[in-house]
C-alpha positions as a Markdown table, in Angstrom:
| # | Residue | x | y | z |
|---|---|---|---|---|
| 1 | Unk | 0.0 | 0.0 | 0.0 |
| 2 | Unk | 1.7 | 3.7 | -1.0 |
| 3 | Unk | 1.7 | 5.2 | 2.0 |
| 4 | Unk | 1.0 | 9.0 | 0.7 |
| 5 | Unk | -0.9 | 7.5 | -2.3 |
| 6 | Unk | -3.7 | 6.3 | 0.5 |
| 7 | Unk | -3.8 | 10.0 | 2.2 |
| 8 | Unk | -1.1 | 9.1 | 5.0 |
| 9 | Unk | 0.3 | 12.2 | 6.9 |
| 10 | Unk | 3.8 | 13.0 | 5.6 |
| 11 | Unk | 5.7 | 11.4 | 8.1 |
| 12 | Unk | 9.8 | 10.4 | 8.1 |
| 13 | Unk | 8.1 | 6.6 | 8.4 |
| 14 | Unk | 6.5 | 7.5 | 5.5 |
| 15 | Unk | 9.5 | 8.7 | 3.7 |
| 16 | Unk | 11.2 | 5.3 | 4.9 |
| 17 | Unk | 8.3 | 3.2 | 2.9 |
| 18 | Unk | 8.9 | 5.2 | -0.2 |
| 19 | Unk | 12.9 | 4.7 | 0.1 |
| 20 | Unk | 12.4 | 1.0 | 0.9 |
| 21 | Unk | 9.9 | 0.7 | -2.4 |
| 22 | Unk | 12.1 | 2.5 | -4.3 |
| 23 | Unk | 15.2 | 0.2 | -3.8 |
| 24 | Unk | 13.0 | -2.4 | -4.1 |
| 25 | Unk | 12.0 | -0.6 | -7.7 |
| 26 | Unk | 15.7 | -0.2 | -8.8 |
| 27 | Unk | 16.9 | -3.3 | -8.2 |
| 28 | Unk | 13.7 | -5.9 | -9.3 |
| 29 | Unk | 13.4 | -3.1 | -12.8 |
| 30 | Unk | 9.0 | -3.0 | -11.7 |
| 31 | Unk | 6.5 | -0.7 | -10.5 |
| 32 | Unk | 4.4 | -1.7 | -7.8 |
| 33 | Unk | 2.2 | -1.0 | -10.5 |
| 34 | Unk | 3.2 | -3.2 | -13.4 |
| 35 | Unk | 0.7 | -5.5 | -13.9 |
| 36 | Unk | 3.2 | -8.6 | -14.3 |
| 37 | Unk | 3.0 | -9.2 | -10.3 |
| 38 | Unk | 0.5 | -12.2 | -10.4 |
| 39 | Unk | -1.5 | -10.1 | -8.0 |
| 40 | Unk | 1.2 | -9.1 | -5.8 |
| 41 | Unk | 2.4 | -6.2 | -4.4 |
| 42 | Unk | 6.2 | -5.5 | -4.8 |
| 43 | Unk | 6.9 | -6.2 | -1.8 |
| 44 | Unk | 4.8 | -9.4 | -1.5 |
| 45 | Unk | 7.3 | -10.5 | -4.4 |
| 46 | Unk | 10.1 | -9.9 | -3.3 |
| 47 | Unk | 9.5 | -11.3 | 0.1 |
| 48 | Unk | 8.8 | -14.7 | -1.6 |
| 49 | Unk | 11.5 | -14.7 | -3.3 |
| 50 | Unk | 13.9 | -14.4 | -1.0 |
| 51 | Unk | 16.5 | -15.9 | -0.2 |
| 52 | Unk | 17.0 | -18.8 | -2.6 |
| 53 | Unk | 15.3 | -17.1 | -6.1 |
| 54 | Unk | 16.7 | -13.8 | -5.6 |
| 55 | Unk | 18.4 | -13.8 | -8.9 |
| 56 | Unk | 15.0 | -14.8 | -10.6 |
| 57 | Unk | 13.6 | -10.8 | -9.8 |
| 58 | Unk | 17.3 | -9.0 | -9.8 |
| 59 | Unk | 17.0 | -6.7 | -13.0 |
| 60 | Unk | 19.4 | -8.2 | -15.1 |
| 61 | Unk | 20.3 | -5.1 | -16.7 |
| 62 | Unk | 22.0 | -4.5 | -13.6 |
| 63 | Unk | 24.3 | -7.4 | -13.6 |
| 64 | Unk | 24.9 | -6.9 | -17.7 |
| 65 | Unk | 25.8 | -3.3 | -17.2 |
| 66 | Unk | 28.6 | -4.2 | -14.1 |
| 67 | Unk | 30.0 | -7.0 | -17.0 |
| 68 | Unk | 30.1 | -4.1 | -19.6 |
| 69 | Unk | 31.3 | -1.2 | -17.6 |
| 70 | Unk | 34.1 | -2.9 | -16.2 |
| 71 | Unk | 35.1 | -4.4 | -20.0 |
| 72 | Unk | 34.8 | -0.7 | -21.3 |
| 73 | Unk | 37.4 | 0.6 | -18.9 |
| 74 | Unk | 39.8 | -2.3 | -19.5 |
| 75 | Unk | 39.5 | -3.6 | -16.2 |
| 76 | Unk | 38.2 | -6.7 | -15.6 |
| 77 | Unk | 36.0 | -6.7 | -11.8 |
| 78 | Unk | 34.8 | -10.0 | -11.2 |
| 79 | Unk | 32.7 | -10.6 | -8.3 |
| 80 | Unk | 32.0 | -14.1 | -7.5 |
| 81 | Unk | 28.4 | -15.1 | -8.0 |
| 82 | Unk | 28.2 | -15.9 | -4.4 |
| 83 | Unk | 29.1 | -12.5 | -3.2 |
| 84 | Unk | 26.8 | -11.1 | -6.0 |
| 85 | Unk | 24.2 | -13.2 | -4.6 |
| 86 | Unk | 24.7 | -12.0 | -0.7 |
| 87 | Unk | 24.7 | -8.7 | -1.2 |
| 88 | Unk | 21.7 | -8.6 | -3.5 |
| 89 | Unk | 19.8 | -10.2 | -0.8 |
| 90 | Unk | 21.1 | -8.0 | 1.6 |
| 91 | Unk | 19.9 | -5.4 | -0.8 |
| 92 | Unk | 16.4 | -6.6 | -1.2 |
| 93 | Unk | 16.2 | -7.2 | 3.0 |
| 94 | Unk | 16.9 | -3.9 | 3.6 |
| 95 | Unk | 14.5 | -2.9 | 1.1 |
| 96 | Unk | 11.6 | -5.1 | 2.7 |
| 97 | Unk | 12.2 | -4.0 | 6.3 |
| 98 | Unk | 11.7 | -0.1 | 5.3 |
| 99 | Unk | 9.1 | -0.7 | 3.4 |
| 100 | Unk | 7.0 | -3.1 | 6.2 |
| 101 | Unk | 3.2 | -2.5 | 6.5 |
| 102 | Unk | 3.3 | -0.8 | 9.9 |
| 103 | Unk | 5.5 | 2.0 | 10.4 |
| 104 | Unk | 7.0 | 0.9 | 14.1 |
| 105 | Unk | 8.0 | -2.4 | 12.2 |
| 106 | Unk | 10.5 | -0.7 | 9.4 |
| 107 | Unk | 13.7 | 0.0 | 9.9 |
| 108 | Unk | 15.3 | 3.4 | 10.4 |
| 109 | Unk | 16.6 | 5.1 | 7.7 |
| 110 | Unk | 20.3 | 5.0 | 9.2 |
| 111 | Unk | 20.6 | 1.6 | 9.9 |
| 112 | Unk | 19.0 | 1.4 | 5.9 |
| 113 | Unk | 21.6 | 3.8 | 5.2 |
| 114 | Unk | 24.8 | 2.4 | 6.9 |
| 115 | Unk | 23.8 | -1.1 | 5.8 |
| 116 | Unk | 24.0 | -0.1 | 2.3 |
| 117 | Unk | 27.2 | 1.8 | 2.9 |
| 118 | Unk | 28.9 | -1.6 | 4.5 |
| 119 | Unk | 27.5 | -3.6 | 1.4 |
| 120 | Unk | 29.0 | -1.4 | -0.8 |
| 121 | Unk | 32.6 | -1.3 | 1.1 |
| 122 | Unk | 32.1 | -5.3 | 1.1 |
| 123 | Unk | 31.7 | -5.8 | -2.7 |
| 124 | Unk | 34.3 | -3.2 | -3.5 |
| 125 | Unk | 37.0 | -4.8 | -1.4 |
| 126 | Unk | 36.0 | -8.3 | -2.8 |
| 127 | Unk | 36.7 | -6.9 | -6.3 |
| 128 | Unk | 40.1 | -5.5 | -5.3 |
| 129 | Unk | 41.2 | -8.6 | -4.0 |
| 130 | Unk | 39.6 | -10.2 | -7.0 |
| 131 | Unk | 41.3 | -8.2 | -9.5 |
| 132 | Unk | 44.9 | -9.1 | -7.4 |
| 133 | Unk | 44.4 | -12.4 | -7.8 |
């Protein structure tokens, strides 16, 4: 349910569902209202699918573009499929846990933040020691 959509106060736990949706958005590539959801929300979906079909609803665009971005700059980054895998579910968790039905249930927007922030520093460390190898 859109929190603001339904006539919800503006509220930081509102602002914390709409983050929480959106990552959910950027890294699945829907809309909570595409049609394609077999009468799901977005978040519904995603929650099913995690953990063991998370790379059935990753946008695959996303894990094309890495592959090409990193052969356009000469360097080859590769990040095990493993890795990949953890911190795409660690991606989508966060993204669930903001965007919970009940506002006292999601999590705060700096934990969400300095989550992200550690994932990040994990998968760029991983590719350094990658690329040494």
């Amino acid at each position: 349910m859109a929190e603001y959509g339904m006539g919800s106060k503006v509220s930081i736990e509102g602002d914390v569902f709409s983050f929480g949706i959106l990552l959910l958005e950027i890294f699945t590539g829907k809309k909570p209202t595409d049609e394609n959801l077999d009468g799901l929300s977005l978040h519904q979906l995603v929650k099913m699918a995690l953990p063991t079909k998370v790379m059935e609803i990753v946008d695959q665009c996303l894990l094309i573009e890495g592959e090409e971005e990193s052969s356009r700059s000469g360097s080859t980054v590769r990040i095990g499929n493993e890795r990949v895998n953890e911190c795409l579910i660690s991606v989508f968790t966060i993204g669930l846990m903001c965007s919970e039905e009940l506002p006292r249930e999601r999590m705060k927007i700096n934990d969400a933040l300095n989550d992200l922030h550690k994932i990040k520093k994990m998968l760029l460390k991983y590719a350094r020691n990658t690329n040494r190898a």
